[in-house]
Coordinates of C-alpha atoms (C1' of nucleotides) in Angstrom, one line a residue:
Chain X
M1 CA 56.2 -0.2 110.3
D2 CA 58.5 2.8 110.5
E3 CA 59.1 3.7 114.2
T4 CA 60.0 7.3 113.4
N5 CA 56.7 8.0 111.7
S6 CA 55.2 11.3 112.9
L7 CA 51.7 9.9 113.2
I8 CA 53.0 7.3 115.6
A9 CA 54.9 10.0 117.5
Q10 CA 51.8 12.1 117.8
R11 CA 49.8 9.2 119.2
R12 CA 52.5 8.4 121.7
T13 CA 52.3 12.0 122.9
K14 CA 48.6 11.7 123.3
L15 CA 49.1 8.5 125.3
A16 CA 51.4 10.3 127.6
D17 CA 48.9 13.2 127.9
L18 CA 46.2 10.7 129.0
K19 CA 48.4 9.3 131.6
E20 CA 49.3 12.7 132.9
Q21 CA 45.6 13.4 133.3
G22 CA 45.4 10.3 135.5
I23 CA 43.6 8.3 132.8
N24 CA 44.7 4.7 132.3
P25 CA 44.6 4.3 128.5
Y26 CA 44.5 0.5 128.9
A27 CA 41.8 0.0 131.5
N28 CA 41.6 -3.5 132.9
K29 CA 38.0 -4.1 132.4
F30 CA 34.8 -2.7 131.0
T31 CA 31.6 -4.8 130.8
P32 CA 29.3 -3.8 128.0
S33 CA 25.6 -4.3 128.7
E34 CA 25.2 -5.4 125.0
T35 CA 26.9 -5.5 121.7
C36 CA 26.6 -2.7 119.1
Q37 CA 24.1 -4.7 117.1
E38 CA 22.1 -5.7 120.2
A39 CA 21.8 -2.1 121.2
L40 CA 20.3 -1.3 117.8
D41 CA 18.1 -4.4 117.7
N42 CA 16.7 -3.9 121.2
Y43 CA 16.3 -0.2 120.8
A44 CA 14.1 1.7 123.2
E45 CA 14.0 5.4 123.5
D46 CA 16.0 6.7 126.5
K47 CA 17.1 3.2 127.5
E48 CA 20.5 3.2 129.2
V49 CA 23.1 1.0 127.6
S50 CA 26.9 0.5 127.7
I51 CA 28.8 -0.7 124.7
A52 CA 32.5 -1.1 123.7
G53 CA 34.2 -0.9 120.4
R54 CA 36.9 0.6 118.1
I55 CA 36.5 4.2 116.9
M56 CA 35.9 4.0 113.2
S57 CA 34.9 7.6 112.4
H58 CA 35.0 10.8 114.3
R59 CA 33.2 14.0 113.5
V60 CA 33.7 17.0 115.7
M61 CA 31.5 20.1 115.3
G62 CA 32.1 22.7 118.0
K63 CA 30.3 21.6 121.1
S64 CA 29.2 18.2 119.9
Q65 CA 30.8 15.3 118.3
F66 CA 29.8 12.0 116.7
L67 CA 31.8 8.8 116.6
H68 CA 31.0 5.3 115.2
L69 CA 32.1 2.4 117.4
K70 CA 32.6 -1.0 116.0
D71 CA 32.7 -4.4 117.7
Q72 CA 32.3 -7.9 116.2
S73 CA 28.6 -7.6 115.9
G74 CA 28.5 -4.3 114.0
R75 CA 28.7 -0.6 114.6
I76 CA 26.7 2.1 116.4
Q77 CA 27.0 5.9 116.5
I78 CA 27.6 7.6 119.7
Y79 CA 27.0 11.3 120.3
G80 CA 29.1 13.4 122.7
Q81 CA 27.7 16.7 123.9
K82 CA 29.8 19.2 125.8
Q83 CA 27.0 20.1 128.1
A84 CA 26.4 16.5 129.1
L85 CA 30.1 15.4 129.4
G86 CA 31.6 18.5 130.9
D87 CA 34.6 20.4 129.5
D88 CA 37.4 18.0 130.4
S89 CA 35.7 14.8 129.4
F90 CA 34.5 16.4 126.1
A91 CA 38.1 17.5 125.4
T92 CA 39.4 14.0 126.1
L93 CA 36.9 12.4 123.8
K94 CA 37.7 15.0 121.1
H95 CA 41.4 14.1 121.2
L96 CA 40.9 10.3 120.9
D97 CA 42.0 8.9 117.5
L98 CA 40.6 6.5 115.0
G99 CA 41.5 3.0 116.0
D100 CA 41.3 3.6 119.8
I101 CA 39.0 1.2 121.7
I102 CA 36.6 2.7 124.2
G103 CA 33.7 1.7 126.4
A104 CA 30.8 4.2 126.4
T105 CA 27.7 4.5 128.6
G106 CA 24.6 6.5 127.7
T107 CA 21.0 6.6 126.5
L108 CA 19.6 5.5 123.2
F109 CA 18.0 8.1 121.0
T110 CA 17.4 8.7 117.3
T111 CA 19.2 11.6 115.5
R112 CA 17.3 14.0 113.2
M113 CA 18.8 12.0 110.3
G114 CA 17.1 8.9 111.7
E115 CA 20.1 7.0 112.9
K116 CA 19.8 5.1 116.2
S117 CA 22.6 6.4 118.4
I118 CA 23.8 6.6 122.0
K119 CA 24.0 9.9 123.8
V120 CA 27.1 9.4 125.9
S121 CA 27.1 10.2 129.6
S122 CA 30.5 8.7 130.3
F123 CA 33.3 6.7 128.6
V124 CA 36.4 4.8 129.4
V125 CA 39.6 4.5 127.2
L126 CA 40.2 0.7 126.9
S127 CA 43.0 0.7 124.4
K128 CA 44.9 3.6 122.9
A129 CA 46.0 2.7 119.4
L130 CA 49.6 3.9 118.6
R131 CA 49.3 3.3 114.9
P132 CA 46.8 4.8 112.5
P133 CA 44.2 2.5 110.9
P134 CA 43.8 2.1 107.1
E135 CA 41.9 4.8 105.2
K136 CA 38.2 4.7 106.0
F137 CA 36.7 5.0 102.5
H138 CA 38.8 2.9 100.2
G139 CA 39.7 0.5 102.9
L140 CA 42.8 -1.6 102.7
E141 CA 43.7 -2.8 99.2
D142 CA 47.3 -3.7 99.4
T143 CA 47.2 -7.5 99.1
E144 CA 50.6 -7.9 100.8
I145 CA 49.5 -5.9 103.9
R146 CA 46.1 -7.6 103.8
Y147 CA 47.7 -11.0 104.1
R148 CA 50.6 -10.2 106.4
Q149 CA 48.6 -8.0 108.8
R150 CA 45.2 -9.7 108.4
Y151 CA 43.9 -7.9 111.5
L152 CA 44.0 -4.6 109.5
D153 CA 42.2 -6.3 106.7
L154 CA 39.5 -7.5 109.2
I155 CA 39.2 -4.0 110.7
A156 CA 38.9 -2.2 107.4
N157 CA 37.0 -4.7 105.2
D158 CA 33.7 -6.0 106.6
D159 CA 33.3 -8.4 103.6
V160 CA 36.6 -10.0 104.5
K161 CA 35.5 -10.6 108.1
S162 CA 32.2 -12.0 106.8
V163 CA 34.1 -14.6 104.8
F164 CA 36.0 -15.8 107.8
L165 CA 32.9 -15.9 110.1
K166 CA 31.3 -18.0 107.4
R167 CA 34.3 -20.3 107.2
S168 CA 33.9 -20.9 110.9
A169 CA 30.2 -21.6 110.4
I170 CA 31.0 -24.1 107.5
I171 CA 33.3 -26.1 109.8
K172 CA 30.7 -26.0 112.6
E173 CA 28.0 -27.3 110.3
M174 CA 30.3 -30.0 109.0
R175 CA 31.0 -31.2 112.5
S176 CA 27.4 -31.2 113.6
F177 CA 26.4 -33.1 110.4
L178 CA 29.0 -35.8 111.0
H179 CA 28.2 -36.0 114.7
D180 CA 24.5 -36.5 113.9
R181 CA 25.5 -39.4 111.7
G182 CA 27.4 -41.1 114.5
F183 CA 30.9 -40.2 113.4
V184 CA 33.5 -39.8 116.2
E185 CA 36.0 -37.0 115.9
V186 CA 39.6 -37.8 116.6
E187 CA 43.1 -36.3 116.5
T188 CA 46.0 -38.2 115.0
P189 CA 49.7 -37.3 114.9
M190 CA 50.9 -34.4 112.8
M191 CA 54.5 -35.4 113.2
Q192 CA 55.1 -38.8 111.6
A193 CA 58.1 -41.0 111.1
I194 CA 56.8 -42.1 107.7
P195 CA 54.5 -39.6 105.9
G196 CA 51.9 -41.6 104.0
G197 CA 48.4 -41.5 102.5
A198 CA 49.2 -39.2 99.6
A199 CA 51.9 -38.4 97.1
A200 CA 53.6 -35.2 98.1
Q201 CA 56.9 -33.9 99.4
P202 CA 56.8 -33.5 103.1
F203 CA 58.3 -30.9 105.4
V204 CA 61.0 -32.3 107.7
T205 CA 61.4 -31.4 111.4
Q206 CA 63.7 -32.5 114.1
H207 CA 63.0 -33.9 117.5
N208 CA 65.9 -33.0 119.9
A209 CA 65.3 -35.5 122.7
L210 CA 64.6 -38.5 120.5
G211 CA 67.4 -37.5 118.2
C212 CA 65.4 -38.2 115.0
Q213 CA 63.6 -36.6 112.1
F214 CA 59.9 -36.4 111.8
Y215 CA 57.8 -35.4 108.8
M216 CA 54.8 -33.1 109.0
R217 CA 51.8 -35.2 107.8
I218 CA 50.7 -35.0 104.2
A219 CA 47.4 -36.8 104.8
L220 CA 45.3 -38.2 107.6
E221 CA 44.4 -41.4 106.0
L222 CA 46.7 -44.1 107.4
Y223 CA 46.0 -43.3 111.0
L224 CA 42.3 -43.1 110.6
K225 CA 42.3 -46.5 109.0
R226 CA 44.2 -47.9 112.0
L227 CA 41.2 -46.6 114.0
L228 CA 38.8 -48.6 111.7
V229 CA 40.9 -51.6 112.6
G230 CA 40.5 -50.6 116.3
G231 CA 36.7 -50.7 116.0
I232 CA 35.9 -47.0 115.7
D233 CA 33.5 -47.6 112.8
R234 CA 32.6 -44.1 111.9
V235 CA 35.6 -41.7 112.4
F236 CA 36.6 -38.4 111.1
E237 CA 39.3 -35.8 111.6
I238 CA 39.4 -32.1 110.6
G239 CA 43.0 -31.0 110.5
R240 CA 46.0 -29.4 108.8
N241 CA 48.0 -31.2 106.2
F242 CA 51.5 -29.9 105.1
R243 CA 52.8 -30.3 101.6
N244 CA 56.2 -29.1 100.4
E245 CA 55.0 -27.8 97.1
G246 CA 54.8 -24.5 95.2
L247 CA 52.2 -21.9 96.1
S248 CA 49.4 -20.8 93.9
R249 CA 45.9 -19.4 93.8
R250 CA 44.7 -22.9 94.8
H251 CA 47.6 -24.2 96.9
N252 CA 48.8 -23.2 100.4
P253 CA 51.6 -25.3 101.9
E254 CA 49.4 -26.0 104.9
F255 CA 45.7 -26.6 104.3
T256 CA 42.8 -28.1 106.1
M257 CA 41.3 -31.4 105.2
L258 CA 38.3 -33.4 106.4
E259 CA 38.8 -37.1 106.2
A260 CA 35.9 -39.4 107.2
Y261 CA 35.7 -43.2 107.2
Q262 CA 32.6 -45.4 107.5
A263 CA 32.9 -49.1 108.1
F264 CA 30.6 -51.3 106.1
G265 CA 30.2 -48.5 103.6
D266 CA 31.7 -48.0 100.1
Y267 CA 32.3 -45.3 97.6
E268 CA 28.6 -45.0 96.9
S269 CA 27.9 -44.4 100.6
M270 CA 30.5 -41.7 100.5
M271 CA 28.8 -40.2 97.4
E272 CA 25.6 -39.8 99.4
L273 CA 27.6 -38.5 102.4
V274 CA 29.5 -35.8 100.4
Q275 CA 26.4 -34.6 98.6
S276 CA 24.2 -34.5 101.7
M277 CA 26.9 -32.8 103.8
I278 CA 27.7 -30.1 101.2
C279 CA 24.1 -29.4 100.7
H280 CA 23.5 -29.2 104.4
I281 CA 26.4 -26.8 104.9
A282 CA 25.4 -24.6 101.9
E283 CA 21.8 -24.3 103.1
K284 CA 22.8 -23.5 106.7
V285 CA 25.6 -21.1 105.9
T286 CA 24.5 -19.4 102.7
G287 CA 20.8 -20.1 102.8
T288 CA 20.8 -21.4 99.3
L289 CA 21.9 -24.3 97.0
V290 CA 22.6 -21.9 94.1
I291 CA 25.9 -20.2 94.6
E292 CA 26.8 -17.2 92.6
H293 CA 30.4 -16.1 92.1
K294 CA 30.9 -12.4 91.2
N295 CA 33.8 -10.4 89.9
D296 CA 35.1 -7.1 91.4
D297 CA 32.4 -5.2 89.5
G298 CA 29.7 -7.3 91.2
E299 CA 28.8 -9.1 87.9
V300 CA 27.9 -12.8 88.3
T301 CA 30.7 -14.7 86.6
K302 CA 29.4 -18.2 87.4
T303 CA 26.5 -19.9 89.1
I304 CA 27.0 -23.3 90.8
D305 CA 23.8 -25.3 91.3
L306 CA 24.2 -27.8 94.2
T307 CA 20.6 -29.1 93.9
P308 CA 20.8 -33.0 94.1
D309 CA 21.3 -35.4 92.6
W310 CA 24.7 -34.5 91.2
R311 CA 25.9 -35.8 87.9
R312 CA 27.8 -39.1 87.9
V313 CA 30.1 -39.9 85.0
P314 CA 32.9 -42.4 84.4
Y315 CA 36.4 -40.9 84.0
K316 CA 36.9 -42.6 80.7
D317 CA 33.7 -41.2 79.2
L318 CA 34.9 -37.7 80.0
I319 CA 38.2 -38.3 78.4
R320 CA 36.5 -39.8 75.3
E321 CA 34.4 -36.7 75.1
K322 CA 37.4 -34.5 74.9
A323 CA 40.0 -36.7 73.2
G324 CA 37.9 -38.8 70.9
A325 CA 35.8 -41.9 71.1
D326 CA 38.6 -44.1 70.1
W327 CA 41.1 -42.7 72.6
F328 CA 41.4 -45.9 74.6
E329 CA 41.7 -48.1 71.5
L330 CA 44.8 -46.1 70.3
S331 CA 48.3 -47.4 71.0
P332 CA 50.1 -45.8 73.9
A333 CA 52.4 -44.1 71.4
D334 CA 49.5 -42.7 69.4
R335 CA 47.9 -41.5 72.7
R336 CA 51.1 -39.7 73.6
S337 CA 51.4 -37.9 70.3
K338 CA 47.7 -37.0 70.2
A339 CA 47.9 -35.6 73.7
L340 CA 50.8 -33.4 72.7
E341 CA 48.8 -32.3 69.6
L342 CA 46.0 -31.3 72.0
G343 CA 48.4 -29.2 74.0
A344 CA 48.7 -31.3 77.1
E345 CA 51.9 -31.2 79.2
I346 CA 53.5 -34.6 78.8
H347 CA 56.9 -35.6 80.2
D348 CA 59.1 -38.2 78.6
D349 CA 58.9 -40.6 81.5
D350 CA 55.1 -40.3 81.9
E351 CA 53.4 -43.7 81.9
D352 CA 50.4 -44.3 79.7
F353 CA 47.8 -43.6 82.4
E354 CA 49.5 -40.3 83.2
V355 CA 49.1 -39.3 79.6
S356 CA 45.4 -39.8 79.9
N357 CA 45.3 -38.1 83.2
A358 CA 47.1 -35.0 81.8
I359 CA 44.1 -34.7 79.5
F360 CA 41.8 -34.9 82.4
E361 CA 43.6 -32.4 84.6
K362 CA 44.2 -29.8 81.9
F363 CA 41.1 -30.0 79.8
I364 CA 38.3 -31.6 81.8
E365 CA 38.6 -30.8 85.5
P366 CA 38.6 -27.0 85.0
T367 CA 35.4 -27.3 83.1
L368 CA 33.6 -29.2 85.8
I369 CA 31.9 -26.1 87.4
Q370 CA 28.7 -27.9 88.4
P371 CA 29.0 -30.7 91.0
T372 CA 30.2 -33.9 89.3
F373 CA 31.2 -37.3 90.6
V374 CA 33.9 -38.6 88.3
T375 CA 33.9 -42.4 88.8
H376 CA 35.9 -45.5 87.8
L377 CA 39.4 -43.9 87.8
P378 CA 42.2 -46.1 86.5
K379 CA 43.6 -48.3 89.2
E380 CA 47.1 -46.9 88.8
L381 CA 46.0 -43.5 90.0
V382 CA 44.6 -44.7 93.3
P383 CA 46.6 -47.4 95.1
L384 CA 44.5 -47.3 98.3
A385 CA 41.2 -48.3 96.7
K386 CA 39.5 -51.5 95.7
L387 CA 39.1 -52.7 92.1
S388 CA 35.7 -52.3 90.4
P389 CA 34.2 -55.8 90.0
D390 CA 32.7 -54.7 86.6
D391 CA 35.9 -53.2 85.2
P392 CA 39.1 -54.4 87.1
T393 CA 41.2 -51.8 85.3
T394 CA 39.5 -49.2 87.3
V395 CA 38.8 -48.7 91.0
E396 CA 35.7 -48.0 93.1
V397 CA 36.5 -44.3 93.5
F398 CA 35.0 -40.9 92.8
E399 CA 36.5 -37.5 92.6
C400 CA 33.9 -34.9 93.4
C401 CA 34.7 -31.9 91.2
I402 CA 33.0 -28.5 91.8
N403 CA 34.0 -25.1 90.6
G404 CA 36.6 -26.6 88.3
Q405 CA 38.5 -28.1 91.2
E406 CA 38.8 -31.5 92.8
I407 CA 37.1 -30.9 96.1
A408 CA 36.5 -34.4 97.5
P409 CA 38.0 -37.8 96.5
A410 CA 36.5 -40.9 98.0
Y411 CA 37.1 -44.6 97.7
T412 CA 35.9 -48.1 98.6
E413 CA 39.0 -48.5 100.8
Q414 CA 41.4 -51.4 100.2
N415 CA 41.3 -53.7 103.1
D416 CA 43.1 -56.8 101.6
P417 CA 46.5 -56.6 103.3
I418 CA 48.3 -58.5 100.6
Q419 CA 47.0 -56.5 97.7
Q420 CA 47.6 -53.3 99.7
R421 CA 51.2 -54.2 100.3
E422 CA 51.7 -55.0 96.6
S423 CA 50.2 -51.7 95.4
L424 CA 52.1 -49.7 98.0
E425 CA 55.4 -51.4 97.1
Q426 CA 54.7 -50.8 93.4
Q427 CA 53.9 -47.2 94.2
A428 CA 57.0 -46.8 96.3
G429 CA 59.1 -48.0 93.4
G430 CA 62.2 -49.0 95.3
E431 CA 63.7 -46.8 98.0
Q432 CA 62.2 -43.4 97.3
Q433 CA 59.2 -43.8 99.6
K434 CA 59.4 -45.9 102.8
L435 CA 56.6 -48.3 103.5
D436 CA 54.5 -47.8 106.6
E437 CA 55.0 -51.3 108.0
D438 CA 52.9 -50.5 111.1
F439 CA 49.9 -49.6 108.8
L440 CA 50.3 -52.8 106.9
V441 CA 50.4 -54.8 110.1
A442 CA 47.2 -53.1 111.2
L443 CA 45.5 -54.2 108.0
E444 CA 46.7 -57.8 108.7
H445 CA 44.7 -57.6 111.9
G446 CA 41.6 -57.1 109.7
M447 CA 40.0 -53.8 108.7
P448 CA 36.3 -53.8 108.0
P449 CA 35.3 -52.9 104.4
A450 CA 34.8 -49.2 104.4
G451 CA 34.1 -46.1 102.4
G452 CA 36.4 -43.2 103.0
M453 CA 36.5 -39.6 101.8
G454 CA 38.7 -36.6 102.0
L455 CA 37.5 -33.0 101.5
G456 CA 39.6 -30.0 101.0
I457 CA 38.0 -27.5 103.4
D458 CA 39.8 -24.5 101.9
R459 CA 38.5 -25.2 98.5
L460 CA 35.0 -25.9 99.8
C461 CA 35.1 -22.5 101.3
M462 CA 36.2 -20.9 98.1
M463 CA 33.3 -22.6 96.3
L464 CA 30.7 -21.7 98.8
L465 CA 31.9 -18.2 99.5
G466 CA 32.7 -17.1 96.0
Q467 CA 36.4 -16.7 96.5
E468 CA 38.8 -17.4 93.6
N469 CA 42.0 -17.3 95.7
I470 CA 42.8 -19.8 98.5
R471 CA 44.5 -17.0 100.4
D472 CA 41.2 -15.3 100.8
V473 CA 39.8 -18.1 102.8
I474 CA 42.9 -18.7 105.0
L475 CA 43.4 -16.1 107.7
F476 CA 47.2 -16.1 107.6
P477 CA 48.3 -17.6 104.2
Q478 CA 51.9 -18.6 103.9
M479 CA 54.1 -15.7 103.0
K480 CA 57.8 -15.4 102.5
P481 CA 59.4 -13.7 105.6
K482 CA 60.3 -10.1 105.0
A483 CA 64.1 -9.8 104.8
Chain O
rG1 C1' 62.3 -22.9 89.8
rC2 C1' 60.8 -20.2 85.1
rC3 C1' 57.7 -16.2 82.5
rU4 C1' 55.2 -11.7 83.4
rC5 C1' 53.2 -7.3 85.9
rG6 C1' 53.8 -4.3 90.1
rG7 C1' 56.2 -1.6 94.7
rU8 C1' 55.7 6.7 95.2
rA9 C1' 53.3 10.1 102.3
rG10 C1' 50.0 6.1 107.6
rC11 C1' 46.0 4.5 103.6
rU12 C1' 44.0 5.1 98.2
rC13 C1' 46.3 6.9 94.0
rA14 C1' 48.8 10.9 90.3
rA15 C1' 53.4 12.7 88.1
rU16 C1' 56.7 13.2 78.4
rG17 C1' 64.0 11.9 81.5
rG18 C1' 63.5 18.5 83.8
rU19 C1' 61.3 21.8 91.2
rA20 C1' 57.8 14.6 93.9
rG21 C1' 51.7 16.0 94.0
rA22 C1' 46.2 15.1 95.3
rG23 C1' 42.2 12.9 98.4
rC24 C1' 41.6 10.7 103.1
rA25 C1' 44.1 10.4 107.9
rG26 C1' 47.1 13.9 111.2
rU27 C1' 47.9 19.0 113.5
rU28 C1' 45.7 24.2 114.5
rG29 C1' 41.3 27.2 114.2
rA30 C1' 35.5 27.9 113.3
rC31 C1' 30.9 25.2 114.0
rU32 C1' 25.7 21.9 119.5
rC33 C1' 22.2 16.5 114.8
rU34 C1' 27.0 15.0 111.9
rU35 C1' 27.6 10.4 109.1
rA36 C1' 32.9 9.9 102.7
rA37 C1' 30.4 16.3 107.6
rU38 C1' 31.8 21.3 105.9
rC39 C1' 35.2 25.7 105.8
rA40 C1' 40.3 27.9 106.5
rA41 C1' 45.4 27.1 107.4
rU42 C1' 49.1 23.4 107.9
rU43 C1' 52.7 19.0 108.8
rG44 C1' 54.2 14.8 106.4
rG45 C1' 58.8 11.5 101.2
rU46 C1' 66.1 7.9 101.4
rU47 C1' 59.9 7.0 95.2
rG48 C1' 61.3 -1.5 97.8
rU49 C1' 67.2 -2.1 98.1
rA50 C1' 72.1 -1.5 95.8
rG51 C1' 74.6 -0.1 91.6
rG52 C1' 74.8 2.1 86.6
rU53 C1' 73.6 5.5 82.1
rU54 C1' 72.7 10.9 81.9
rC55 C1' 74.1 17.9 82.6
rG56 C1' 69.7 15.8 85.2
rA57 C1' 66.3 9.4 87.0
rG58 C1' 60.1 8.0 90.5
rU59 C1' 60.6 7.5 85.0
rC60 C1' 66.0 4.3 81.2
rC61 C1' 69.6 -0.2 82.2
rU62 C1' 71.6 -4.3 85.7
rA63 C1' 71.2 -7.2 90.1
rC64 C1' 68.6 -8.3 94.4
rC65 C1' 64.2 -8.1 97.9
rC66 C1' 58.8 -8.5 98.5
rG67 C1' 54.0 -9.1 96.3
rG68 C1' 50.0 -10.3 92.2
rG69 C1' 49.0 -13.3 87.8
rG70 C1' 50.6 -17.5 84.9
rU71 C1' 53.5 -22.0 84.7
rA72 C1' 56.2 -26.1 86.8
rC73 C1' 56.5 -29.7 91.1
rC74 C1' 51.8 -32.0 93.7
rA75 C1' 50.8 -41.8 92.8

RNA sequence: GCCUCGGUAGCUCAAUGGUAGAGCAGUUGACUCUUAAUCAAUUGGUUGUAGGUUCGAGUCCUACCCGGGGUACCA
């Protein structure tokens, strides 16, 4: 970033030299006949092609020189020969730098070493780079630069680019899967007067003309349910949520969620939907249902098998496995002391169900590597779901855990306006969280029974693409501004 | 927020408290099939910032900045 850097000064001098020679170093247009990869795939001896790309390597040897050009599709070698180009053009090519973008026209041939290449007859400078690219062999390792200047990461590290191309494919397959099932994609407000649908601290923003505060949304839920009331029976949104929380390997303050609602469905319909959708995406994008995660040395650290049907297990059974068969027969005080004994984080003001949930989150969720539907959660944990008829202390809910993380919760959605108001009021606990009256009025107009699900797309990408850090599936993860 | 590790040339990394170095990139030269090209010469530094200890600090101490890991907040 240092403007006085001598490498930058040299490149500025080269830029001036090009202009002096009457060459526009930022030509307006160059239309390649094919991409680098297409040129290789459709190879024919002596065929004339034109391609464009960034100079990734440059080897000069007397009266000939070799360069590799890279575009989004891949890279191809070009060969510049003094005899073919002429003295001036050869010299211009020779003084181009790594990182410059050029367009080249020539004929396809194969070198003695067997690499399909282009023998250049002419070239155009499309963009002179004034800063040097990262080192060619080690690539870019500095995590801070990788995240802050992601474009350098994408130029230097092909595997990083591959992750983001696959993320795009994942979202594309998600959309087409849902469209095929008759779901309608919508967009709902990101700035909301009352942020609802989840428990999280919101970000605050200010509207000047209206003279009031808005909150950045923390969930999509309450607006999508209004649309169920409005008769859009299958509806989904893919969009950003904003939560004012700490950052970690699994948390970015803004993250992407899918939420989908299906009228006349329930949490079991959602189970089928989640399982089918994730399997569809995995097969389309990765070509397999068996996902391997590897460490830096390339050793497989875990294998996730997505082959249906996924395990279904009630929440309480998992807790009994870990904390003892008699866990739910203990007194609340005994549960608290036993949880502390086990090493769970318990706060003095935690309610009884939070003590059990601490066991789940600390000791059980991280072990759920293989896809698992955790069902029958205690009703206190989920105020927007309906009670289970067979056990009214629980709700018709699942949390789909994969890779040790909650990836997709889903409910049989509460559509009884009176019960919904009660549980939201209880949840609000006085003045701390305002009630979304407009949402409750909408329910009073009648919402069809429905199944609803949310899916953290960033975490889904981590699971499918073998990434252990959420920052490695978000192009521009949140960073503190440099002072 | 707390704990902990780290920040040295454009990039990747060295350097017992004792003259800040290498590879790559760059510059100049040689070379008409190279591909981590090769060979020769050569440029490049406020060691994250500000203080302190010391005859002497990249190295030890303090504070701060930024980042990684962990932890906390996250019905």
